[in-house]
Coordinates of C-alpha atoms in Angstrom, one line a residue:
X1 CA 104.5 -11.3 71.0
X2 CA 104.9 -7.6 70.4
X3 CA 107.0 -7.9 67.3
X4 CA 106.6 -6.2 63.9
X5 CA 106.1 -9.8 62.5
X6 CA 103.2 -10.0 64.9
X7 CA 101.7 -6.8 63.5
X8 CA 102.2 -8.0 59.9
X9 CA 99.5 -10.6 60.2
X10 CA 96.9 -7.8 59.2
X11 CA 98.1 -7.3 55.7
X12 CA 97.7 -10.7 54.3
X13 CA 96.1 -10.5 50.9
X14 CA 94.6 -13.8 51.0
X15 CA 93.2 -15.8 54.0
X16 CA 95.2 -18.9 54.8
X17 CA 92.0 -20.5 55.8
X18 CA 90.9 -20.7 52.1
X19 CA 94.2 -22.4 51.3
X20 CA 94.4 -24.9 53.7
X21 CA 95.2 -28.5 52.9
X22 CA 92.2 -31.1 53.2
X23 CA 94.2 -33.1 55.8
X24 CA 94.9 -30.0 58.1
X25 CA 92.8 -29.6 61.2
X26 CA 90.4 -26.6 61.1
X27 CA 91.3 -23.6 62.9
X28 CA 89.2 -22.7 66.1
X29 CA 86.3 -20.6 65.0
X30 CA 87.8 -17.3 66.4
X31 CA 91.1 -17.7 64.5
X32 CA 89.1 -18.4 61.4
X33 CA 87.1 -15.4 61.7
X34 CA 90.1 -13.4 62.4
X35 CA 92.1 -14.5 59.5
X36 CA 89.2 -13.8 57.2
X37 CA 88.7 -10.3 58.6
X38 CA 92.3 -9.5 58.1
X39 CA 92.3 -10.7 54.6
X40 CA 89.3 -8.4 53.9
X41 CA 90.9 -5.5 55.5
X42 CA 94.1 -6.0 53.5
X43 CA 92.1 -6.6 50.3
X44 CA 90.1 -3.3 50.8
X45 CA 93.3 -1.4 50.0
X46 CA 93.6 -0.7 46.4
X47 CA 96.5 -1.8 44.4
X48 CA 97.8 1.6 44.0
X49 CA 97.7 2.2 47.5
X50 CA 99.8 -0.8 48.6
X51 CA 103.5 -0.1 49.0
X52 CA 105.9 -2.2 47.0
X53 CA 107.7 -4.6 49.2
X54 CA 110.9 -3.1 47.9
X55 CA 110.0 0.3 49.4
X56 CA 108.9 -0.9 52.8
X57 CA 111.2 -0.1 55.5
X58 CA 113.2 -3.1 57.0
X59 CA 111.8 -4.7 60.2
X60 CA 114.9 -3.6 61.9
X61 CA 113.9 0.2 61.6
X62 CA 112.3 1.2 64.6
X63 CA 111.3 4.8 63.6
X64 CA 109.2 4.9 60.5
X65 CA 107.8 8.5 61.0
X66 CA 110.0 9.9 58.2
X67 CA 109.5 7.1 55.8
X68 CA 106.7 8.8 53.9
X69 CA 108.9 11.7 53.0
X70 CA 112.1 9.8 52.2
X71 CA 110.6 6.7 50.4
X72 CA 110.0 8.3 47.0
X73 CA 106.6 6.6 47.0
X74 CA 104.4 9.8 47.6
X75 CA 104.1 12.7 45.1
X76 CA 105.1 16.2 46.3
X77 CA 101.5 17.3 46.3
X78 CA 100.4 14.4 48.5
X79 CA 103.3 15.1 50.9
X80 CA 102.3 18.8 50.8
X81 CA 98.8 18.0 51.7
X82 CA 99.1 15.3 54.5
X83 CA 102.0 17.3 56.1
X84 CA 99.5 20.1 57.1
X85 CA 97.3 20.5 60.1
X86 CA 93.7 20.5 59.9
X87 CA 93.7 24.2 60.9
X88 CA 95.8 24.9 57.8
X89 CA 93.7 22.5 55.5
X90 CA 90.2 23.9 56.5
X91 CA 90.5 27.5 55.0
X92 CA 92.1 26.2 51.8
X93 CA 89.2 23.7 51.6
X94 CA 86.5 26.2 52.4
X95 CA 88.0 28.7 49.6
X96 CA 88.1 26.2 46.9
X97 CA 91.8 26.5 46.8
X98 CA 92.1 22.7 47.5
X99 CA 89.5 20.1 46.4
X100 CA 88.2 17.8 49.1
X101 CA 88.7 14.9 46.7
X102 CA 92.5 15.7 46.3
X103 CA 92.9 16.0 50.0
X104 CA 90.9 12.7 50.7
X105 CA 92.9 10.7 48.1
X106 CA 96.1 11.9 49.7
X107 CA 95.1 10.9 53.2
X108 CA 93.5 7.6 52.1
X109 CA 96.9 6.9 50.6
X110 CA 98.9 7.8 53.6
X111 CA 96.6 5.9 55.9
X112 CA 97.0 2.6 53.8
X113 CA 100.7 3.3 53.9
X114 CA 100.6 3.8 57.8
X115 CA 98.7 0.5 58.2
X116 CA 101.2 -1.4 56.3
X117 CA 103.9 -0.1 58.6
X118 CA 102.4 -0.1 62.0
X119 CA 98.9 -2.1 61.7
X120 CA 96.6 0.7 62.8
X121 CA 93.4 0.3 60.8
X122 CA 90.5 -1.9 61.5
X123 CA 88.1 -0.7 58.6
X124 CA 88.3 1.3 55.4
X125 CA 85.6 3.1 53.4
X126 CA 87.5 4.7 50.7
X127 CA 84.6 4.5 48.2
X128 CA 82.3 6.3 50.8
X129 CA 85.2 8.8 51.3
X130 CA 85.7 9.8 47.6
X131 CA 81.8 9.9 47.0
X132 CA 81.5 12.2 50.1
X133 CA 84.5 14.2 49.0
X134 CA 83.0 14.7 45.5
X135 CA 79.9 16.0 47.0
X136 CA 81.6 18.4 48.9
X137 CA 83.3 19.8 45.9
X138 CA 80.1 19.9 44.1
X139 CA 78.4 21.8 46.7
X140 CA 81.2 24.4 46.7
X141 CA 81.1 24.6 42.9
X142 CA 77.4 25.3 43.0
X143 CA 77.1 27.6 46.0
X144 CA 80.6 29.0 46.4
X145 CA 80.0 28.2 50.2
X146 CA 81.5 25.6 52.4
X147 CA 79.2 22.9 53.8
X148 CA 80.3 23.6 57.3
X149 CA 83.2 24.3 59.8
X150 CA 85.1 21.1 58.7
X151 CA 84.2 21.2 55.1
X152 CA 86.0 18.5 53.1
X153 CA 88.3 17.5 56.0
X154 CA 89.0 13.8 56.2
X155 CA 88.6 12.6 59.9
X156 CA 89.5 9.2 61.2
X157 CA 87.4 7.5 63.8
X158 CA 88.3 4.9 66.4
X159 CA 86.8 1.5 65.8
X160 CA 83.8 1.6 68.2
X161 CA 82.2 4.8 66.4
X162 CA 79.6 3.1 64.0
X163 CA 79.5 3.9 60.3
X164 CA 76.8 2.2 58.2
X165 CA 77.9 -1.0 56.5
X166 CA 81.2 -1.3 58.5
X167 CA 82.0 -3.5 61.5
X168 CA 82.7 -2.1 64.9
X169 CA 84.5 -5.3 66.4
X170 CA 86.1 -3.4 69.4
X171 CA 88.6 -6.2 69.3
X172 CA 86.0 -9.2 69.6
X173 CA 85.8 -11.8 66.9
X174 CA 82.1 -12.3 67.9
X175 CA 81.5 -8.9 66.4
X176 CA 83.0 -9.6 63.0
X177 CA 80.4 -9.3 60.3
X178 CA 77.9 -7.5 62.5
X179 CA 77.9 -4.4 60.3
X180 CA 76.3 -1.3 61.5
X181 CA 72.8 -0.1 60.1
X182 CA 73.2 3.5 60.9
X183 CA 76.2 5.9 61.8
X184 CA 76.9 6.9 65.2
X185 CA 75.5 10.4 66.4
X186 CA 78.9 12.0 66.5
X187 CA 79.6 10.8 62.9
X188 CA 76.5 12.3 61.8
X189 CA 77.4 15.7 63.5
X190 CA 80.7 15.6 61.9
X191 CA 79.5 14.6 58.6
X192 CA 77.0 17.5 58.7
X193 CA 79.9 19.9 59.7
X194 CA 81.7 18.8 56.3
X195 CA 83.8 16.0 57.5
X196 CA 84.9 13.1 55.4
X197 CA 85.3 9.6 56.8
X198 CA 87.7 7.1 55.1
X199 CA 89.2 4.8 57.9
X200 CA 88.5 3.4 61.4
X201 CA 91.4 2.4 63.7
X202 CA 92.5 -0.5 65.8
X203 CA 91.6 -1.0 69.6
X204 CA 92.3 -3.5 72.1
X205 CA 89.9 -6.3 73.2
X206 CA 86.8 -4.7 74.8
X207 CA 88.9 -1.3 74.6
X208 CA 90.0 -2.2 78.1
X209 CA 93.7 -2.7 77.7
X210 CA 96.2 0.4 77.7
X211 CA 97.9 -1.0 74.7
X212 CA 96.3 -1.6 71.4
X213 CA 96.1 -5.4 70.6
X214 CA 93.4 -7.9 70.1
X215 CA 92.9 -11.4 68.6
X216 CA 91.2 -10.2 65.4
X217 CA 93.7 -7.6 64.0
X218 CA 96.9 -7.9 66.1
X219 CA 99.0 -5.3 67.6
X220 CA 99.4 -1.7 66.5
X221 CA 103.0 -0.4 66.8
X222 CA 104.3 3.0 67.8
X223 CA 105.7 4.7 64.6
X224 CA 108.4 6.6 66.6
X225 CA 109.8 3.2 67.7
X226 CA 108.1 0.1 66.7
X227 CA 109.7 -1.8 69.6
X228 CA 107.3 0.4 71.9
X229 CA 103.4 0.8 72.3
X230 CA 101.2 3.2 70.6
X231 CA 99.1 3.2 73.9
X232 CA 95.6 2.2 74.3
X233 CA 92.6 2.0 73.8
X234 CA 92.8 4.7 71.0
X235 CA 96.3 3.4 69.9
X236 CA 95.3 2.9 66.4
X237 CA 94.4 6.5 66.2
X238 CA 97.5 7.8 67.8
X239 CA 99.7 5.7 65.5
X240 CA 97.8 6.9 62.3
X241 CA 98.2 10.4 63.5
X242 CA 101.7 10.4 64.2
X243 CA 102.3 9.0 60.5
X244 CA 100.2 11.9 59.3
X245 CA 97.7 9.7 57.8
X246 CA 95.0 11.8 59.4
X247 CA 94.7 15.4 60.4
X248 CA 92.3 14.7 63.3
X249 CA 91.1 11.5 64.9
X250 CA 88.4 10.7 67.3
X251 CA 88.9 8.2 70.2
X252 CA 87.4 7.6 73.5
X253 CA 88.5 7.7 77.2
X254 CA 87.3 5.6 80.2
X255 CA 90.6 5.3 82.2
X256 CA 93.0 7.2 80.0
X257 CA 92.4 5.9 76.6
X258 CA 92.7 9.2 75.1
X259 CA 95.5 10.6 77.0
X260 CA 97.7 7.3 77.3
X261 CA 98.0 6.9 73.4
X262 CA 98.6 10.5 73.0
X263 CA 101.4 10.6 75.5
X264 CA 102.9 7.5 74.1
X265 CA 103.3 9.1 70.6
X266 CA 103.7 12.8 71.5
X267 CA 100.5 14.3 70.1
X268 CA 97.6 16.4 71.7
X269 CA 94.1 15.1 73.1
X270 CA 91.4 16.5 75.1
X271 CA 89.5 14.3 77.7
X272 CA 86.2 16.1 78.0
X273 CA 83.6 15.8 80.9
X274 CA 80.8 13.6 80.2
X275 CA 78.1 15.3 78.4
X276 CA 80.0 17.8 76.1
X277 CA 80.2 15.3 73.1
X278 CA 77.6 12.9 71.9
X279 CA 78.1 9.2 72.6
X280 CA 74.8 7.7 71.2
X281 CA 74.9 4.9 69.0
X282 CA 78.5 3.9 69.7
X283 CA 79.7 0.3 70.5
X284 CA 81.0 -0.3 74.0
X285 CA 83.1 -3.2 75.3
X286 CA 81.0 -3.2 78.4
X287 CA 77.6 -2.0 77.6
X288 CA 75.7 -0.5 80.7
X289 CA 78.8 0.2 82.8
X290 CA 78.2 3.6 83.7
X291 CA 80.0 3.9 87.1
X292 CA 82.5 5.5 85.3
X293 CA 81.6 7.3 82.1
X294 CA 83.3 6.8 78.8
X295 CA 83.7 9.8 76.9
X296 CA 85.1 10.8 73.4
X297 CA 87.4 13.4 72.3
X298 CA 89.7 14.6 69.4
X299 CA 93.4 13.6 69.0
X300 CA 95.7 15.9 66.8
X301 CA 99.3 17.1 66.1
X302 CA 98.3 20.5 67.3
X303 CA 96.4 22.0 70.2
X304 CA 94.7 24.4 67.5
X305 CA 93.3 21.4 65.7
X306 CA 91.9 20.0 69.1
X307 CA 90.1 23.4 69.5
X308 CA 88.9 23.6 66.0
X309 CA 87.2 20.3 66.3
X310 CA 85.7 20.7 69.8
X311 CA 84.2 24.1 68.9
X312 CA 82.7 22.4 65.7
X313 CA 80.9 19.8 67.6
X314 CA 79.8 21.8 70.5
X315 CA 78.3 24.4 68.2
X316 CA 76.2 21.9 66.4
X317 CA 74.2 21.7 69.6
X318 CA 74.6 17.9 70.1
X319 CA 72.2 17.9 73.0
X320 CA 69.4 18.0 70.4
X321 CA 70.5 14.4 69.2
X322 CA 71.9 12.8 72.3
X323 CA 70.0 12.9 75.6
X324 CA 73.4 12.3 77.4
X325 CA 74.6 15.7 76.1
X326 CA 74.3 18.7 78.2
X327 CA 73.1 22.0 76.7
X328 CA 76.2 23.9 77.1
X329 CA 77.1 26.1 73.9
X330 CA 80.7 26.8 73.3
X331 CA 81.9 29.4 75.8
X332 CA 84.8 31.8 74.9
X333 CA 86.9 32.1 78.1
X334 CA 89.0 34.9 79.2
X335 CA 91.7 33.6 81.4
X336 CA 93.2 35.4 84.2
X337 CA 96.7 36.8 83.5
X338 CA 98.2 35.0 86.4
X339 CA 96.9 31.2 86.7
X340 CA 97.3 29.4 89.9
X341 CA 98.5 25.9 89.0
X342 CA 99.0 23.1 91.3
X343 CA 102.0 20.6 90.5
X344 CA 101.3 17.0 91.2
X345 CA 105.0 15.7 91.2
X346 CA 103.8 12.2 91.6
X347 CA 100.7 10.2 92.7
X348 CA 102.3 8.7 95.8
X349 CA 102.2 5.2 94.3
X350 CA 104.6 5.2 91.3
X351 CA 107.5 7.7 91.0
X352 CA 107.7 9.3 87.4
X353 CA 110.6 7.9 85.4
X354 CA 113.5 10.4 84.9
X355 CA 112.4 12.0 81.6
X356 CA 109.0 12.7 82.8
X357 CA 110.3 14.0 86.2
X358 CA 112.6 16.3 84.2
X359 CA 109.8 17.6 82.1
X360 CA 107.6 18.4 85.0
X361 CA 110.4 20.5 86.7
X362 CA 111.2 22.3 83.6
X363 CA 107.5 23.1 82.9
X364 CA 106.9 24.5 86.4
X365 CA 110.0 26.5 86.2
X366 CA 108.9 27.9 82.8
X367 CA 105.3 28.8 84.2
X368 CA 107.0 30.6 87.2
X369 CA 109.2 32.6 84.9
X370 CA 106.1 33.5 82.9
X371 CA 104.5 35.0 86.1
X372 CA 102.1 32.3 87.3
X373 CA 101.4 31.0 90.6
X374 CA 102.8 27.5 90.9
X375 CA 102.1 25.5 94.1
X376 CA 102.8 22.0 95.1
X377 CA 99.8 19.6 95.2
X378 CA 100.1 16.6 97.3
X379 CA 97.3 13.8 96.5
X380 CA 95.9 12.0 99.4
X381 CA 93.5 9.6 97.8
X382 CA 95.1 8.0 94.6
X383 CA 95.0 4.5 95.8
X384 CA 91.3 4.8 96.7
X385 CA 90.5 6.2 93.1
X386 CA 92.6 3.2 91.4
X387 CA 90.7 0.8 93.7
X388 CA 87.4 2.2 92.8
X389 CA 87.8 2.3 89.1
X390 CA 89.2 -1.1 89.1
X391 CA 86.0 -2.4 90.8
X392 CA 83.7 -0.6 88.5
X393 CA 85.3 -2.1 85.6
X394 CA 84.7 -5.6 86.8
X395 CA 81.5 -5.1 88.7
X396 CA 79.6 -7.6 86.5
X397 CA 82.3 -10.2 87.1
X398 CA 83.4 -9.5 83.6
X399 CA 80.2 -11.3 82.2
X400 CA 79.8 -8.8 79.4
X401 CA 83.3 -9.5 78.2
X402 CA 83.2 -13.3 78.8
X403 CA 80.0 -13.7 76.8
X404 CA 81.3 -12.3 73.8
X405 CA 84.7 -14.3 74.0
X406 CA 82.4 -17.3 74.6
X407 CA 80.5 -16.8 71.3
X408 CA 83.5 -17.8 69.3
X409 CA 85.6 -19.8 71.7
X410 CA 88.0 -16.7 71.7
X411 CA 90.6 -16.9 74.6
X412 CA 91.2 -14.2 77.1
X413 CA 94.0 -12.2 76.3
X414 CA 96.8 -12.4 79.0
X415 CA 96.6 -8.5 79.5
X416 CA 93.0 -9.2 80.9
X417 CA 93.8 -11.5 83.8
X418 CA 91.9 -9.1 86.1
X419 CA 88.8 -9.5 84.1
X420 CA 89.0 -13.3 83.7
X421 CA 89.4 -13.7 87.4
X422 CA 86.7 -11.1 88.5
X423 CA 83.7 -12.0 90.6
X424 CA 80.6 -10.2 90.4
X425 CA 79.5 -7.5 93.0
X426 CA 76.1 -7.4 94.5
X427 CA 73.7 -4.6 93.8
X428 CA 74.1 -3.2 97.2
X429 CA 77.8 -3.5 96.9
X430 CA 77.6 -1.5 93.6
X431 CA 75.4 1.0 95.1
X432 CA 77.9 1.5 98.0
X433 CA 80.8 2.1 95.5
X434 CA 78.8 4.7 93.8
X435 CA 78.2 6.4 96.9
X436 CA 81.9 6.3 97.6
X437 CA 82.7 7.7 94.1
X438 CA 80.2 10.7 94.6
X439 CA 81.9 11.4 98.2
X440 CA 85.3 11.2 96.5
X441 CA 84.1 13.7 93.9
X442 CA 82.8 16.2 96.4
X443 CA 85.9 15.8 98.6
X444 CA 88.1 16.8 95.7
X445 CA 85.9 19.5 94.7
X446 CA 86.2 20.9 98.2
X447 CA 89.8 20.9 98.2
X448 CA 90.2 22.3 94.8
X449 CA 88.0 25.3 95.9
X450 CA 89.9 25.8 99.2
X451 CA 93.2 25.8 97.2
X452 CA 91.8 28.3 94.6
X453 CA 93.4 26.3 91.6
X454 CA 93.0 27.0 88.1
X455 CA 94.5 23.8 87.1
X456 CA 96.6 20.9 87.9
X457 CA 99.9 20.1 86.0
X458 CA 101.2 16.3 86.4
X459 CA 102.4 13.3 84.4
X460 CA 100.1 11.8 82.0
X461 CA 101.9 8.6 82.7
X462 CA 104.9 7.7 84.8
X463 CA 106.7 6.7 81.6
X464 CA 107.2 8.1 78.2
X465 CA 106.1 4.9 76.6
X466 CA 107.4 1.4 77.0
X467 CA 108.0 -1.9 75.4
X468 CA 105.0 -4.1 74.3
X469 CA 103.3 -5.9 77.1
X470 CA 104.7 -3.8 79.7
X471 CA 101.7 -1.5 80.8
X472 CA 101.7 -1.4 84.7
X473 CA 100.2 1.9 86.0
X474 CA 97.1 4.1 85.0
X475 CA 96.7 5.9 88.0
X476 CA 97.7 9.3 86.7
X477 CA 94.9 9.3 84.3
X478 CA 92.2 7.2 85.9
X479 CA 91.7 9.4 88.9
X480 CA 90.2 11.9 86.5
X481 CA 87.9 9.6 85.1
X482 CA 86.4 8.9 88.3
X483 CA 86.4 12.8 88.9
X484 CA 85.0 13.5 85.3
X485 CA 86.9 16.6 85.0
X486 CA 88.4 18.2 81.7
X487 CA 91.9 17.2 80.8
X488 CA 94.6 17.8 78.1
X489 CA 97.6 15.6 77.4
X490 CA 100.3 17.6 75.5
X491 CA 103.7 17.3 74.3
X492 CA 106.3 19.6 76.1
X493 CA 108.7 19.9 73.3
X494 CA 111.2 18.1 75.3
X495 CA 112.6 14.6 74.2
X496 CA 114.3 11.7 76.1
X497 CA 118.1 12.3 76.5
X498 CA 119.8 9.0 77.6
X499 CA 122.8 11.1 79.0
X500 CA 120.5 13.1 81.2
X501 CA 117.6 11.1 82.0
X502 CA 119.3 8.4 84.3
X503 CA 117.9 6.8 87.4
X504 CA 119.1 8.5 90.5
X505 CA 121.5 6.6 92.8
X506 CA 119.2 7.5 95.6
X507 CA 116.1 6.0 94.0
X508 CA 113.9 3.8 96.4
X509 CA 110.9 2.0 95.2
X510 CA 107.5 2.8 96.9
X511 CA 105.8 -0.5 95.6
X512 CA 106.3 -3.6 93.5
X513 CA 104.9 -1.8 90.5
X514 CA 107.2 1.3 91.1
X515 CA 110.1 -1.0 91.2
X516 CA 109.2 -2.9 88.0
X517 CA 108.7 0.3 86.1
X518 CA 112.1 1.4 87.3
X519 CA 113.7 -1.8 86.4
X520 CA 112.2 -1.6 83.0
X521 CA 113.0 1.9 82.3
X522 CA 115.2 1.9 79.1
X523 CA 116.9 5.3 78.2
X524 CA 118.6 3.8 75.2
X525 CA 115.1 2.5 73.8
X526 CA 113.4 5.8 74.4
X527 CA 116.2 8.2 73.2
X528 CA 114.6 11.0 71.3
X529 CA 111.1 10.2 72.0
X530 CA 108.8 13.0 73.0
X531 CA 107.7 13.7 76.6
X532 CA 104.2 14.6 77.6
X533 CA 102.4 16.0 80.4
X534 CA 98.9 16.6 81.5
X535 CA 96.9 19.6 82.4
X536 CA 93.6 19.1 84.4
X537 CA 90.8 21.6 84.9
X538 CA 87.5 21.5 86.5
X539 CA 84.4 19.5 85.3
X540 CA 82.8 20.9 82.1
X541 CA 86.0 23.2 81.9
X542 CA 86.7 22.2 78.2
X543 CA 87.3 25.7 77.0
X544 CA 89.2 26.9 79.8
X545 CA 91.6 23.8 79.9
X546 CA 92.3 24.3 76.3
X547 CA 93.1 28.0 76.8
X548 CA 95.3 27.1 79.8
X549 CA 97.1 24.5 77.8
X550 CA 98.0 27.3 75.4
X551 CA 99.3 29.5 78.3
X552 CA 101.6 26.5 79.2
X553 CA 102.8 26.0 75.6
X554 CA 103.6 29.7 75.5
X555 CA 105.6 29.5 78.5
X556 CA 107.4 26.6 77.4
X557 CA 108.3 28.3 74.1
X558 CA 109.8 31.3 76.0

């Protein structure tokens, strides 16, 4: 598993099920469902957007990010459009310089190509996209005004966001054919702001694996190196964005599912606190699990695009549509000239691999040179937070996941052994766990206040990315889901250098997991891959953490 051939199962143009000889044994129902769904997805790509086989990169080509510009398959106009960021496109769309239909068609074609290279999509709605784009153009032609702050901009959505008429399988074969009747509230907010929807992206089973693979669509590959993971659970989004098949995507995060894929592919994301962005009418892999809140947020190639999206959503007053949203208008924050930033060099459980450690040292030095107050921050409770989040995720004994799998006889994926073997907690034990979580949150708040910190700087993951089937440690992100604070994962501008990023001769493992991650670290495999870090603020501090990330980027650029 984990090969390009494995990912290619999704672009079969006809289902093998339909062509089975009469003497063959019927496939298990989940396999039959998956084969048919993959065939439908492939067939939804128009012929003119299917890459000719002779133009596809060979399976041996790891990095396919430059393929769109070198293949000769895209027009110069299509490339010029899709190479732009959302912040560059929006004013041109809002002024009528670019038509939404032209922009939408360009991104539809590039998304279709991306899927054929890295298997990143789960649904397409190209007809809806073109109709919406034409409506945007007609509105502008009649009124001379934009529909909203995202006028005519294509936006991709993670699979769990509902769009009427499309499935949200969240990686379960049991959800295939269960099309949504209405759009998710967030989709309605974005569409009223002017957005155009055209694709949804692949996720792992139940959205509970830190890589993107399931038994319906298969595995999504990292476009920067197809031998490595694009992360999870928003790995379809991260892969699509790196291929520039989308200017802005929307993912979700319950243990790192925005930040891990962003770090694996070298893009930006914001993990907001619960209550800032609407979550109503989204499909969950574990509905009712609220010990740790699932949130959604933007993913993009620039921080400016993350801010553009966040401001547009919050200014729509989503609290009038979703009872879980807090009535907090967008707040323009004036940052102190001198920030106090704590640096968490490690989580005491797993040492960062050499490129991550180098990027952290480099960024801390740059912040010091820029005049900021940089102090060491030693975590004292990472194992506790990792244990708590693990217990919350299997508090029901994984009954919610097991029931969906049993509906079609779908087997457990090997990445989900902890769920398969889980035993349910009693109500009392769950209440005790929630009490522990709240005490943990308050203890961290007290410590933060005593230190007078503005932000924490730390790794997003202990590694840059890794080979398929090699996810081992999510504590660097998961602790902040327990705390429900605002966090940004951002590329530092540094890349892996196999001649510099070597394991020290003095390395000593802190745990079996630490040893395994060190043993599997492959500088040759990761050569040239972007290195990301994480900046964390207080709860509901989205505007400030975005502003502070900009300060970090400025320091890095000097």
